[in-house]
PDB file of C-alpha atoms in Angstrom:
ATOM      1  CA  MET A   1       0.000   0.000   0.000  1.00  0.00           C
ATOM      2  CA  GLY A   2       1.520   3.266  -1.099  1.00  0.00           C
ATOM      3  CA  LEU A   3       1.824   6.441   0.897  1.00  0.00           C
ATOM      4  CA  LYS A   4      -0.958   8.150  -1.081  1.00  0.00           C
ATOM      5  CA  TRP A   5      -3.421   5.373  -0.207  1.00  0.00           C
ATOM      6  CA  LYS A   6      -2.463   5.523   3.461  1.00  0.00           C
ATOM      7  CA  ILE A   7      -3.012   9.283   3.541  1.00  0.00           C
ATOM      8  CA  ALA A   8      -6.354   8.914   1.740  1.00  0.00           C
ATOM      9  CA  ALA A   9      -7.450   6.201   4.178  1.00  0.00           C
ATOM     10  CA  PHE A  10      -6.413   8.306   7.174  1.00  0.00           C
ATOM     11  CA  LEU A  11      -8.300  11.329   5.848  1.00  0.00           C
ATOM     12  CA  GLY A  12     -11.373   9.177   5.244  1.00  0.00           C
ATOM     13  CA  VAL A  13     -11.298   7.908   8.817  1.00  0.00           C
ATOM     14  CA  ALA A  14     -10.685  11.397  10.218  1.00  0.00           C
ATOM     15  CA  VAL A  15     -13.568  12.947   8.282  1.00  0.00           C
ATOM     16  CA  SER A  16     -15.847  10.040   9.257  1.00  0.00           C
ATOM     17  CA  LEU A  17     -15.036  10.678  12.910  1.00  0.00           C
ATOM     18  CA  LEU A  18     -15.722  14.375  12.368  1.00  0.00           C
ATOM     19  CA  ALA A  19     -19.149  13.550  10.916  1.00  0.00           C
ATOM     20  CA  ALA A  20     -19.939  11.258  13.846  1.00  0.00           C
ATOM     21  CA  GLY A  21     -18.831  13.929  16.314  1.00  0.00           C
ATOM     22  CA  LEU A  22     -20.990  16.566  14.654  1.00  0.00           C
ATOM     23  CA  TRP A  23     -24.039  14.297  14.722  1.00  0.00           C
ATOM     24  CA  LEU A  24     -23.382  13.523  18.369  1.00  0.00           C
ATOM     25  CA  TRP A  25     -23.106  17.248  19.113  1.00  0.00           C
ATOM     26  CA  ALA A  26     -26.362  17.949  17.250  1.00  0.00           C
ATOM     27  CA  SER A  27     -28.154  15.264  19.229  1.00  0.00           C
ATOM     28  CA  ARG A  28     -26.964  16.738  22.530  1.00  0.00           C
ATOM     29  CA  ILE A  29     -28.321  20.273  21.909  1.00  0.00           C
ATOM     30  CA  ASN A  30     -31.052  20.981  24.435  1.00  0.00           C
ATOM     31  CA  ILE A  31     -34.333  22.441  23.244  1.00  0.00           C
ATOM     32  CA  LEU A  32     -36.009  24.498  25.934  1.00  0.00           C
ATOM     33  CA  ASP A  33     -39.751  24.617  26.457  1.00  0.00           C
ATOM     34  CA  ASN A  34     -39.965  28.171  25.137  1.00  0.00           C
ATOM     35  CA  ILE A  35     -41.398  28.847  21.685  1.00  0.00           C
ATOM     36  CA  ASP A  36     -39.188  31.926  21.244  1.00  0.00           C
ATOM     37  CA  THR A  37     -35.943  29.972  21.573  1.00  0.00           C
ATOM     38  CA  MET A  38     -37.164  26.651  20.159  1.00  0.00           C
ATOM     39  CA  ILE A  39     -37.049  27.705  16.502  1.00  0.00           C
ATOM     40  CA  GLY A  40     -33.507  29.047  16.810  1.00  0.00           C
ATOM     41  CA  GLU A  41     -32.305  25.847  18.454  1.00  0.00           C
ATOM     42  CA  LEU A  42     -33.943  23.712  15.760  1.00  0.00           C
ATOM     43  CA  GLN A  43     -32.228  25.834  13.112  1.00  0.00           C
ATOM     44  CA  ARG A  44     -28.894  25.381  14.883  1.00  0.00           C
ATOM     45  CA  ILE A  45     -29.421  21.607  14.985  1.00  0.00           C
ATOM     46  CA  GLY A  46     -30.193  21.707  11.261  1.00  0.00           C
ATOM     47  CA  ARG A  47     -26.974  23.599  10.514  1.00  0.00           C
ATOM     48  CA  VAL A  48     -24.863  21.158  12.541  1.00  0.00           C
ATOM     49  CA  ASN A  49     -26.553  18.221  10.786  1.00  0.00           C
ATOM     50  CA  ALA A  50     -25.826  19.825   7.412  1.00  0.00           C
ATOM     51  CA  TRP A  51     -22.117  20.093   8.268  1.00  0.00           C
ATOM     52  CA  ALA A  52     -22.130  16.468   9.433  1.00  0.00           C
ATOM     53  CA  ALA A  53     -23.782  15.335   6.204  1.00  0.00           C
ATOM     54  CA  ALA A  54     -21.205  17.250   4.160  1.00  0.00           C
ATOM     55  CA  ALA A  55     -18.403  15.583   6.120  1.00  0.00           C
ATOM     56  CA  ALA A  56     -19.985  12.172   5.502  1.00  0.00           C
ATOM     57  CA  VAL A  57     -20.160  12.859   1.762  1.00  0.00           C
ATOM     58  CA  ILE A  58     -16.483  13.826   1.749  1.00  0.00           C
ATOM     59  CA  ALA A  59     -15.608  10.698   3.734  1.00  0.00           C
ATOM     60  CA  ILE A  60     -17.232   8.334   1.255  1.00  0.00           C
ATOM     61  CA  SER A  61     -15.756   9.987  -1.843  1.00  0.00           C
TER      62      SER A  61
END
């Protein structure tokens, strides 16, 4: 296995771990029982999930 393949494999693993960490972070965001702050928190969860999905796409390419 050449050096290029090892680097590519390492980057794939690193980006996969990044995606998993982002999804874990998004799942740990607390949503309070207040309608004024609930929408903002749901939007923040959506943004974190979007970054995690982008990292997953990069990891599988």
